[in-house]
Amino acid sequence: MKEQVALELQFVNSNLQLLKEQLAELNSSVEIYQGKGSKGSIPMIPLGLKETKEISFREPFKDFILEHYSEDPDKYDEAISEFMDLREAMRTPERDESGVALLFEYFNQLYFIDRRFFPPDRSLGIYFEWYDSLTGTPSCQRTVAFEKACILFNLGALYTQLGARHDRTLPEGLDAAANNFLRAAGMFRYLHDTFTNAPSKDLSPEILDMLIHLMLAQARECLHEKALLGHSEDLETVVELAQEAAQVTHEYTQVHTTITSGSVKGYVPNSWTSLVRIKSEYYKACAHYHLAECLLTLQAGGRDETQLSTRVKEALQYVHLTPDSTTTTLDVTLPSTHQERVLLGLAHCRESVLLHEEALRQQRMCRELRKKGSLSDVLRFRHESAVHLLDLYEEEEDLLNVLDPPPIAPATKFQLTLTTPDFSQHSVEDVFRLLGPAAVFSAKHQWSAPRPVSLTRSAAQGFGFSVRGDAPVVIAGVDRGSLAEHAGMNEGDLVVSIGTRDVKWMPHDEVVGLIRDAGNTLNLTLVTPCDKTYYKLPKSKSLKDISPHSTTSSSSGVSSSSSNSSNSSHYGSINSSTLSAKDKDKRNSWNPFKRSASRDKLKSDSMLDCNVILR
């Protein structure tokens, strides 16, 4: 029996390993998302999306709605289906802006789902399972924070795919590609700063940091490619191109250092590491070629072609770093004669040829990259261009004595800025809005079961209670010996319905109107918060200053009086003028919500809360 189980486990493990290898090969592919117009460019490195399983929220959500909110769960079948459909669509988003919008929509909807259905002290039995983007290793968590983190990661990965798909033979295509890579870097930075204790490797700080540097390098590469399109052949421009290429080399060198260090080395696909190394060698070779081109072929003299003009000297003054005197580096950084100019140009040209050959060698050493025909074409074309330039001077006697050229100083006129994700551009409406305002009717708050209250008064009698605030309206005071007190109404009770009308979202004035229109018989549904201290407001503030008046009901009728401090309406047989100062202070000081007077501020705070994954 044990041998049979062991054999079956071995079979399962072998299948799992095969699946991991296939997934790694698919997600590490550098050609699958490349644009058709980018065949003449080195491929970019896109990132595959994380995969997840389908989850059924129907039964857990309906049970929680019945138990916690004491409402008919069948009323929310449509809302549950809408949310489940949204999650199902999110699993396979389109590789375009509509896919980005879909992921943002689902992420923002998770803010409401987290508040509605995930209390801090218990679990609904819902598990979010996601697979690692590169290895396929599953990770499972019960928290919505993990689901949010995976969505953010997929947003960043989708941006990398969009960046790789743009046509990089056109300026607008290069601008769009650079923009998408910067958005990806901004998304990974946001995820790095707001999510900790990652259960999967691709969400760990070291991997996210590597991805940030990689996306910035690819954005820099796009800007360099744009500078190459239709550039002028004057010497100053070519020198700038050489330093821009050196800057790209510098950034890819940093990426290579990060990608080959620590735990990142064994996680990242070999094809990524090889391609980063190839790009570092390739752009270093391009930098040397640009300088060789301007020194050997471009007109750089004044009246006397044997002397460099002042303009050329200024352009070349800061292009080289100070060489190390202990090496075989040529000590000429600013040529003063034609001979020195040719010697320095040949040194750069020979170095370019050697670096291009190294890039080709790195490609041949990588099993995945040696099959990439577009990459081979680019590397061979640039290598042949450098060899051709060097062949033009094969008869120069100084060629036999050429030393290594001085290093080129990286420099750029383009400043890259990470694009922080803007969640407010994709605002959504809570699909479970009927449950009431999420600030009150949420999973972390407790309240009593809804109870009906029926009040019938005579023509000379009042109901005996006052209300204040809105969304929802709260019982602010109950008069002693009144109908409201005998019916069991208490200060702090929340009015959830009047008659058959749900009033959880209704503003103060409309609730007052419904109470007035009820006549002598008023039917209410109330709930009592269990954590009343959460709902208290300062004495000088009301729940919301919608209108500057308060309404007072007396035995003789209804009258209105001006008040700038709060929305408060009183329905009773006792007029406010007949109450003692102590009673009035007690009635007016009660407030059910701890929130500011401005709804706009609350809304902005809520949106901020929506955009942050708490540590």
C-alpha positions as MATLAB code, in Angstrom:
seq = 'MKEQVALELQFVNSNLQLLKEQLAELNSSVEIYQGKGSKGSIPMIPLGLKETKEISFREPFKDFILEHYSEDPDKYDEAISEFMDLREAMRTPERDESGVALLFEYFNQLYFIDRRFFPPDRSLGIYFEWYDSLTGTPSCQRTVAFEKACILFNLGALYTQLGARHDRTLPEGLDAAANNFLRAAGMFRYLHDTFTNAPSKDLSPEILDMLIHLMLAQARECLHEKALLGHSEDLETVVELAQEAAQVTHEYTQVHTTITSGSVKGYVPNSWTSLVRIKSEYYKACAHYHLAECLLTLQAGGRDETQLSTRVKEALQYVHLTPDSTTTTLDVTLPSTHQERVLLGLAHCRESVLLHEEALRQQRMCRELRKKGSLSDVLRFRHESAVHLLDLYEEEEDLLNVLDPPPIAPATKFQLTLTTPDFSQHSVEDVFRLLGPAAVFSAKHQWSAPRPVSLTRSAAQGFGFSVRGDAPVVIAGVDRGSLAEHAGMNEGDLVVSIGTRDVKWMPHDEVVGLIRDAGNTLNLTLVTPCDKTYYKLPKSKSLKDISPHSTTSSSSGVSSSSSNSSNSSHYGSINSSTLSAKDKDKRNSWNPFKRSASRDKLKSDSMLDCNVILR';
ca = [
       0.000    0.000    0.000;
       2.806    2.413    0.937;
       4.657    1.680   -2.287;
       1.520    2.378   -4.322;
       0.945    5.711   -2.547;
       4.591    6.647   -3.017;
       4.384    5.810   -6.696;
       1.252    7.911   -7.135;
       2.818   10.841   -5.287;
       5.890   10.586   -7.476;
       3.678   10.697  -10.552;
       1.823   13.759   -9.248;
       5.079   15.519   -8.385;
       6.498   14.859  -11.838;
       3.388   16.323  -13.456;
       3.560   19.329  -11.166;
       7.217   19.878  -12.018;
       6.409   19.664  -15.725;
       3.641   22.207  -15.277;
       5.995   24.557  -13.443;
       8.574   24.309  -16.223;
       5.954   24.993  -18.878;
       4.621   27.976  -16.927;
       8.115   29.336  -16.348;
       8.930   29.017  -20.061;
       5.680   30.770  -21.002;
       6.053   33.625  -18.512;
       9.757   34.085  -19.231;
       9.177   34.390  -22.967;
      10.379   37.718  -24.294;
       8.625   37.439  -27.649;
       5.039   36.516  -26.819;
       3.950   40.112  -26.107;
       6.291   41.960  -28.494;
       4.702   44.366  -30.956;
       4.797   43.547  -34.649;
       6.513   46.851  -35.428;
       9.400   46.188  -33.016;
      11.190   43.507  -35.041;
      14.138   45.838  -35.616;
      14.612   46.409  -31.884;
      15.838   44.329  -28.976;
      12.856   42.621  -27.292;
      11.539   43.999  -24.031;
      10.929   41.865  -20.930;
       7.203   41.592  -20.141;
       5.798   39.950  -17.029;
       3.127   37.264  -16.982;
      -0.022   37.719  -14.905;
      -0.687   35.797  -11.732;
      -3.376   33.132  -12.067;
      -6.159   32.416   -9.571;
      -8.941   29.920   -9.060;
     -12.642   30.627   -9.257;
     -14.298   31.361   -5.896;
     -17.972   31.000   -4.994;
     -19.004   33.819   -2.666;
     -22.723   33.122   -2.795;
     -23.290   30.933    0.258;
     -20.797   32.660    2.608;
     -22.113   36.121    1.675;
     -25.775   35.127    1.995;
     -25.158   33.494    5.373;
     -23.344   36.597    6.591;
     -26.073   38.938    5.317;
     -28.694   36.930    7.209;
     -26.664   36.555   10.383;
     -24.909   39.924   10.625;
     -27.195   42.342    8.764;
     -30.464   40.519    9.582;
     -31.717   41.046    6.055;
     -33.230   38.755    3.447;
     -30.179   37.365    1.595;
     -32.222   36.594   -1.509;
     -32.488   40.341   -2.128;
     -28.738   40.366   -2.794;
     -28.535   37.507   -5.283;
     -28.047   39.953   -8.129;
     -25.335   41.889   -6.285;
     -23.467   38.684   -5.435;
     -23.688   37.521   -9.047;
     -22.425   40.888  -10.272;
     -19.403   40.733   -7.989;
     -18.626   37.120   -8.915;
     -18.901   37.966  -12.626;
     -16.527   40.877  -12.101;
     -13.973   38.615  -10.428;
     -14.318   35.997  -13.144;
     -13.687   38.627  -15.831;
     -10.709   39.931  -13.852;
      -8.984   36.544  -14.129;
      -8.481   36.972  -17.905;
      -8.363   40.695  -18.677;
      -7.903   42.027  -22.191;
      -4.352   43.116  -22.975;
      -5.366   46.732  -23.529;
      -6.687   49.745  -21.633;
     -10.033   48.027  -21.046;
      -8.181   45.283  -19.179;
      -6.447   47.907  -17.037;
      -9.806   49.543  -16.268;
     -11.286   46.153  -15.334;
      -8.537   45.419  -12.826;
      -8.859   48.893  -11.300;
     -12.633   48.426  -11.040;
     -12.268   45.119   -9.237;
      -9.581   46.518   -6.922;
     -11.793   49.456   -5.902;
     -14.766   47.129   -5.417;
     -12.680   45.074   -2.985;
     -12.613   48.079   -0.659;
     -16.359   47.740   -0.102;
     -16.273   43.928   -0.015;
     -13.618   43.993    2.688;
     -15.678   46.345    4.864;
     -18.956   44.547    4.270;
     -18.057   40.886    4.677;
     -14.702   40.381    6.389;
     -14.866   41.059   10.148;
     -11.532   41.293   11.969;
     -12.383   38.592   14.517;
     -13.661   35.702   12.380;
     -13.384   34.000    9.007;
     -16.108   33.283    6.473;
     -14.226   30.296    5.121;
     -13.258   32.155    1.924;
      -9.710   31.519    0.743;
      -7.949   33.495   -1.979;
      -5.528   31.246   -3.857;
      -3.087   32.718   -6.348;
      -0.209   31.209   -8.300;
       3.236   32.723   -8.525;
       3.733   34.634  -11.755;
       6.985   32.866  -12.697;
       7.092   29.555  -10.828;
       3.404   28.673  -10.565;
       3.712   27.945   -6.848;
       0.300   28.397   -5.167;
      -0.232   30.692   -2.183;
      -3.442   30.851   -0.158;
      -4.673   33.561    2.220;
      -7.962   34.468    3.900;
      -7.428   38.228    3.862;
      -8.670   40.610    1.199;
      -5.304   42.380    1.487;
      -3.678   39.444   -0.321;
      -6.300   39.625   -3.068;
      -5.637   43.362   -3.425;
      -1.882   42.819   -3.609;
      -2.277   40.254   -6.386;
      -4.506   42.630   -8.358;
      -1.915   45.389   -8.036;
       0.769   42.987   -9.212;
      -1.322   42.027  -12.232;
      -1.863   45.694  -13.027;
       1.897   46.203  -13.075;
       2.376   43.047  -15.161;
      -0.306   44.164  -17.617;
       1.451   47.507  -18.035;
       4.680   45.666  -18.905;
       2.842   43.693  -21.590;
       1.314   46.858  -23.020;
       4.740   48.495  -23.065;
       6.251   45.575  -24.944;
       3.436   45.520  -27.522;
       3.783   49.096  -28.755;
       5.349   49.812  -32.129;
       8.806   51.096  -31.245;
       9.601   52.227  -34.780;
       7.431   55.343  -34.279;
       7.939   58.212  -31.806;
       4.403   57.940  -30.454;
       4.843   54.197  -29.976;
       8.042   54.747  -28.014;
       6.362   57.405  -25.869;
       3.493   55.036  -25.094;
       5.873   52.174  -24.314;
       7.950   54.317  -21.938;
       4.773   55.556  -20.259;
       3.555   51.999  -19.656;
       6.887   50.890  -18.227;
       6.872   53.876  -15.872;
       3.320   53.008  -14.809;
       4.434   49.447  -14.140;
       7.359   50.701  -12.047;
       5.008   53.008  -10.125;
       2.612   50.130   -9.456;
       5.395   47.870   -8.179;
       6.716   50.713   -6.007;
       3.247   51.269   -4.535;
       2.933   47.548   -3.866;
       6.426   47.454   -2.350;
       5.606   50.285    0.051;
       2.123   49.139    1.143;
       2.268   45.343    1.353;
       4.495   43.296    3.663;
       4.847   39.669    4.745;
       4.324   38.432    1.201;
       3.171   34.791    1.048;
       4.462   34.386   -2.520;
       7.907   35.098   -3.886;
       6.821   37.471   -6.640;
       5.367   39.840   -4.010;
       8.521   39.906   -1.868;
      10.379   43.235   -1.462;
      13.525   42.033   -3.221;
      11.630   40.848   -6.319;
       9.526   44.017   -6.467;
      12.668   46.133   -6.133;
      14.253   44.234   -9.023;
      11.126   44.730  -11.149;
      11.123   48.468  -10.428;
      14.713   48.826  -11.654;
      13.999   46.650  -14.681;
      10.988   48.731  -15.753;
      12.905   51.987  -15.304;
      15.741   50.624  -17.458;
      13.290   49.608  -20.183;
      11.662   53.048  -20.088;
      15.132   54.584  -20.445;
      15.817   52.276  -23.380;
      12.651   53.509  -25.127;
      13.732   57.125  -24.718;
      17.144   56.324  -26.203;
      15.503   54.610  -29.162;
      13.340   57.687  -29.683;
      16.430   59.909  -29.692;
      17.892   57.712  -32.455;
      14.881   58.257  -34.731;
      15.684   60.930  -37.285;
      18.512   62.469  -35.276;
      20.727   65.038  -36.937;
      24.283   64.086  -37.942;
      26.003   66.958  -36.176;
      28.734   66.030  -33.730;
      27.065   67.401  -30.613;
      23.965   65.267  -31.195;
      25.999   62.105  -31.750;
      27.964   62.762  -28.553;
      24.670   63.117  -26.667;
      23.522   59.788  -28.134;
      26.729   58.156  -26.907;
      26.147   59.378  -23.372;
      22.461   58.408  -23.484;
      23.500   54.880  -24.525;
      26.007   54.847  -21.674;
      23.182   55.815  -19.310;
      21.095   52.875  -20.545;
      24.110   50.624  -19.968;
      24.517   51.990  -16.455;
      20.893   51.211  -15.556;
      20.952   47.721  -17.050;
      24.206   47.038  -15.194;
      22.414   47.916  -11.957;
      19.549   45.608  -12.916;
      22.003   42.802  -13.635;
      23.636   43.299  -10.245;
      20.228   43.063   -8.566;
      18.983   40.146  -10.631;
      22.072   38.014   -9.900;
      22.204   38.646   -6.164;
      20.775   36.716   -3.247;
      17.508   34.883   -3.555;
      16.582   36.760   -6.746;
      19.157   34.826   -8.760;
      17.517   31.447   -8.328;
      14.012   32.790   -8.893;
      14.274   34.879  -12.059;
      14.342   32.948  -15.374;
      17.756   32.527  -16.967;
      16.505   34.171  -20.142;
      15.832   37.380  -18.199;
      19.312   37.408  -16.697;
      20.906   36.734  -20.069;
      18.862   39.392  -21.874;
      19.715   42.017  -19.248;
      23.400   41.152  -19.648;
      23.081   41.308  -23.447;
      21.419   44.730  -23.277;
      24.134   46.015  -20.965;
      26.862   44.910  -23.415;
      24.863   46.017  -26.466;
      24.235   49.591  -25.358;
      27.791   49.945  -24.105;
      28.906   48.916  -27.576;
      26.487   51.440  -29.102;
      27.940   54.219  -26.936;
      31.464   53.456  -28.164;
      30.251   53.219  -31.746;
      28.581   56.641  -31.575;
      31.807   58.228  -30.345;
      33.862   56.406  -32.960;
      31.441   57.606  -35.621;
      31.691   61.254  -34.599;
      35.486   61.145  -34.284;
      36.206   59.265  -37.493;
      33.500   60.293  -39.968;
      31.894   63.564  -38.914;
      33.387   66.920  -39.815;
      34.833   68.344  -36.666;
      37.421   70.896  -37.726;
      37.317   74.567  -38.374;
      39.185   76.153  -41.240;
      42.058   73.786  -40.630;
      40.685   70.216  -40.646;
      43.757   68.992  -38.779;
      42.653   70.975  -35.726;
      39.480   70.446  -33.739;
      37.160   73.399  -33.612;
      36.208   75.047  -30.332;
      32.674   73.711  -30.726;
      33.925   70.110  -30.938;
      36.249   70.532  -27.980;
      33.379   71.757  -25.860;
      31.271   68.765  -26.917;
      34.022   66.265  -26.076;
      35.236   67.937  -22.905;
      33.045   65.962  -20.483;
      32.209   62.855  -22.497;
      34.970   60.708  -20.987;
      35.600   59.640  -17.446;
      39.114   59.954  -16.076;
      40.964   56.759  -17.060;
      42.893   54.642  -14.583;
      46.563   55.251  -15.106;
      47.445   51.713  -14.072;
      45.525   50.119  -16.947;
      46.073   49.907  -20.690;
      43.562   52.688  -21.256;
      44.402   55.368  -23.760;
      45.244   58.575  -21.921;
      43.740   60.800  -24.605;
      40.282   62.074  -23.608;
      40.223   65.332  -25.545;
      42.141   64.999  -28.829;
      44.101   68.085  -29.844;
      45.334   66.865  -33.231;
      43.931   64.897  -36.150;
      46.155   61.951  -35.277;
      44.874   61.806  -31.704;
      41.334   62.106  -32.997;
      41.746   59.074  -35.286;
      43.521   57.108  -32.571;
      40.746   57.768  -30.062;
      38.067   56.999  -32.638;
      39.677   53.676  -33.562;
      39.946   52.741  -29.882;
      36.209   53.321  -29.435;
      35.395   51.467  -32.670;
      37.451   48.419  -31.723;
      35.865   48.374  -28.277;
      32.428   48.511  -29.902;
      33.241   45.473  -32.041;
      34.455   43.495  -29.029;
      31.369   44.355  -26.989;
      29.015   43.418  -29.823;
      30.807   40.074  -30.096;
      30.324   39.556  -26.358;
      26.603   40.307  -26.686;
      26.343   37.724  -29.480;
      28.222   35.207  -27.355;
      25.842   35.767  -24.433;
      22.912   35.119  -26.756;
      24.392   31.851  -28.004;
      24.910   30.686  -24.429;
      21.212   31.072  -23.541;
      19.047   28.203  -24.802;
      15.866   30.330  -24.951;
      17.439   33.440  -26.516;
      19.435   31.707  -29.220;
      16.115   30.900  -30.896;
      15.023   34.558  -31.003;
      15.594   35.561  -34.591;
      14.695   39.231  -34.084;
      17.295   39.572  -31.339;
      19.955   37.912  -33.504;
      19.176   40.249  -36.389;
      19.631   43.381  -34.287;
      22.869   42.204  -32.686;
      24.399   41.096  -35.984;
      23.424   44.320  -37.789;
      25.081   46.523  -35.168;
      28.138   44.292  -35.052;
      28.534   44.445  -38.840;
      28.205   48.255  -38.759;
      31.036   48.539  -36.244;
      33.210   46.078  -38.177;
      32.611   48.008  -41.410;
      33.703   51.290  -39.800;
      36.820   49.616  -38.427;
      37.663   48.117  -41.822;
      37.811   51.599  -43.338;
      40.945   52.239  -41.273;
      42.569   48.806  -41.527;
      45.590   50.288  -43.257;
      46.203   52.863  -40.561;
      49.489   52.041  -38.922;
      48.223   53.325  -35.598;
      45.621   50.566  -35.546;
      48.276   48.097  -34.404;
      48.951   50.202  -31.332;
      45.385   50.982  -30.332;
      44.765   50.847  -26.574;
      41.502   50.579  -24.699;
      39.392   53.725  -24.936;
      38.599   55.765  -21.822;
      35.181   54.975  -20.305;
      32.220   57.048  -21.469;
      30.430   59.102  -18.836;
      26.720   58.257  -18.637;
      24.506   61.308  -18.958;
      20.916   62.039  -19.917;
      18.607   64.963  -20.484;
      15.503   62.867  -19.737;
      14.382   62.623  -16.126;
      12.209   59.596  -15.356;
       9.406   59.846  -12.806;
       7.449   56.897  -11.459;
       3.758   57.135  -12.278;
       1.826   56.562   -9.053;
      -1.442   54.669   -9.584;
      -4.506   56.921   -9.548;
      -7.381   54.825   -8.225;
      -9.819   57.739   -8.282;
      -9.918   57.619  -12.093;
     -11.789   54.318  -11.864;
     -14.441   55.037   -9.246;
     -17.043   52.350   -8.647;
     -20.372   52.064   -6.869;
     -20.715   49.611   -4.032;
     -22.654   46.635   -5.415;
     -23.987   46.010   -1.894;
     -25.120   49.584   -1.445;
     -28.556   48.446   -0.228;
     -26.974   47.301    3.017;
     -26.496   50.958    3.943;
     -23.522   53.306    4.315;
     -20.386   51.222    4.733;
     -19.082   53.540    7.448;
     -21.936   52.298    9.698;
     -23.236   49.022    8.311;
     -19.974   47.125    8.047;
     -18.564   43.812    9.193;
     -16.649   45.286   12.129;
     -19.704   46.949   13.717;
     -22.458   45.244   15.662;
     -26.072   46.227   16.185;
     -29.315   44.671   17.325;
     -31.758   42.904   15.062;
     -34.155   45.315   13.320;
     -37.284   45.894   15.384;
     -40.538   47.520   14.258;
     -41.938   50.456   16.191;
     -45.492   51.739   15.664;
     -46.556   55.099   17.127;
     -50.133   56.393   17.021;
     -50.858   59.822   18.461;
     -53.910   61.950   18.989;
     -54.390   65.341   17.423;
     -53.025   67.080   20.550;
     -50.202   64.660   21.167;
     -46.663   64.362   19.832;
     -44.523   61.302   19.120;
     -41.947   62.356   21.715;
     -38.582   61.922   19.952;
     -36.067   63.947   17.996;
     -33.743   62.936   15.175;
     -30.500   64.268   13.831;
     -27.930   63.475   11.195;
     -28.424   61.655    7.927;
     -27.471   58.463    6.121;
     -28.658   57.059    8.470;
     -30.799   59.312   10.628;
     -30.373   58.722   14.354;
     -32.720   59.084   17.319;
     -31.110   62.022   19.093;
     -33.474   62.218   22.059;
     -36.559   60.571   23.576;
     -38.906   62.573   25.790;
     -39.765   61.131   29.200;
     -43.212   59.558   29.362;
     -43.760   59.975   25.624;
     -45.138   57.522   23.061;
     -41.585   56.942   21.820;
     -40.352   55.978   25.273;
     -43.261   53.600   25.857;
     -42.581   52.003   22.444;
     -38.974   51.260   23.461;
     -37.162   53.878   21.412;
     -33.761   54.945   22.747;
     -31.196   57.586   22.076;
     -28.724   56.370   19.458;
     -31.119   54.062   17.653;
     -30.657   54.097   13.889;
     -33.702   54.600   11.683;
     -33.426   52.057    8.850;
     -36.925   52.315    7.398;
     -40.099   54.375    7.633;
     -43.154   52.438    6.607;
     -41.974   50.443    3.612;
     -39.280   52.945    2.603;
     -35.640   52.087    3.239;
     -34.052   55.250    4.645;
     -30.508   54.097    5.464;
     -29.111   56.326    2.694;
     -31.703   59.093    3.012;
     -30.644   62.612    4.032;
     -32.059   64.339    7.076;
     -34.555   66.586    5.329;
     -36.167   63.755    3.403;
     -36.558   61.636    6.529;
     -38.180   64.604    8.271;
     -40.566   64.912    5.329;
     -41.544   61.234    5.551;
     -42.237   61.543    9.276;
     -44.406   64.592    8.692;
     -46.307   62.871    5.902;
     -47.029   59.863    8.126;
     -49.717   61.850    9.935;
     -50.829   60.455   13.301;
     -49.557   56.906   12.711;
     -45.834   56.360   12.264;
     -44.240   52.980   11.563;
     -40.464   52.800   12.003;
     -37.815   50.087   11.874;
     -34.898   50.696   14.234;
     -31.610   49.061   15.126;
     -29.513   49.749   18.205;
     -25.699   49.950   17.759;
     -23.762   47.784   20.188;
     -20.692   50.036   20.082;
     -22.317   53.402   20.695;
     -19.089   55.172   21.543;
     -18.166   54.854   17.878;
     -21.170   56.927   16.877;
     -20.691   59.895   19.211;
     -19.950   63.356   17.848;
     -18.654   66.452   19.619;
     -21.405   68.592   21.124;
     -20.795   71.435   18.722;
     -20.953   69.261   15.632;
     -23.794   67.426   13.968;
     -23.617   64.410   11.736;
     -23.909   66.576    8.650;
     -24.716   70.208    8.108;
     -27.029   69.762    5.134;
     -29.383   72.655    5.918;
     -29.267   75.458    8.479;
     -32.649   74.769   10.043;
     -34.155   72.408   12.611;
     -37.767   71.355   12.755;
     -39.741   71.202   15.972;
     -43.051   69.435   16.395;
     -45.409   70.430   19.198;
     -48.938   69.533   20.200;
     -50.312   72.443   18.263;
     -48.611   71.592   14.977;
     -45.281   71.743   13.151;
     -43.057   74.782   13.053;
     -39.527   75.551   11.875;
     -36.836   77.653   13.488;
     -33.367   78.639   12.339;
     -30.332   76.791   13.669;
     -26.760   76.860   12.336;
     -25.296   74.143   14.483;
     -26.967   70.912   13.431;
     -29.702   69.023   11.662;
     -32.070   68.102   14.436;
     -35.796   67.469   14.275;
     -38.040   67.003   17.304;
     -41.384   65.214   17.383;
     -43.126   65.336   20.769;
     -45.626   66.813   23.145;
     -42.928   68.672   25.043;
     -41.637   71.804   23.352;
     -37.928   72.488   23.578;
     -38.653   75.692   25.512;
     -40.242   73.726   28.369;
     -37.258   71.440   28.934;
     -34.703   72.137   31.602;
     -31.263   73.251   30.553;
     -29.851   69.942   31.734;
     -32.319   67.934   29.637;
     -31.737   70.075   26.579;
     -27.990   69.666   26.939;
     -28.402   65.936   27.271;
     -30.608   65.734   24.204;
     -28.472   67.961   21.983;
     -25.124   66.483   22.964;
     -25.864   62.990   21.697;
     -24.396   62.179   18.323;
     -24.229   58.718   16.846;
     -21.216   59.027   14.531;
     -17.634   59.969   15.060;
     -17.151   61.747   11.773;
     -16.415   65.268   10.640;
     -19.056   67.780    9.634;
     -17.914   67.651    6.026;
     -19.038   64.713    3.943;
     -16.436   65.628    1.366;
     -13.691   65.010    3.885;
     -15.183   61.688    4.836;
     -15.417   60.756    1.169;
     -11.805   61.677    0.539;
     -10.716   59.698    3.605;
     -12.663   56.720    2.335;
     -11.001   56.913   -1.078;
      -7.604   57.132    0.595;
      -8.454   54.084    2.663;
      -9.474   52.326   -0.584;
      -6.061   52.900   -2.135;
      -3.915   51.540    0.704;
      -3.139   47.991    1.720;
      -2.490   48.186    5.460;
       0.638   46.730    6.742;
];
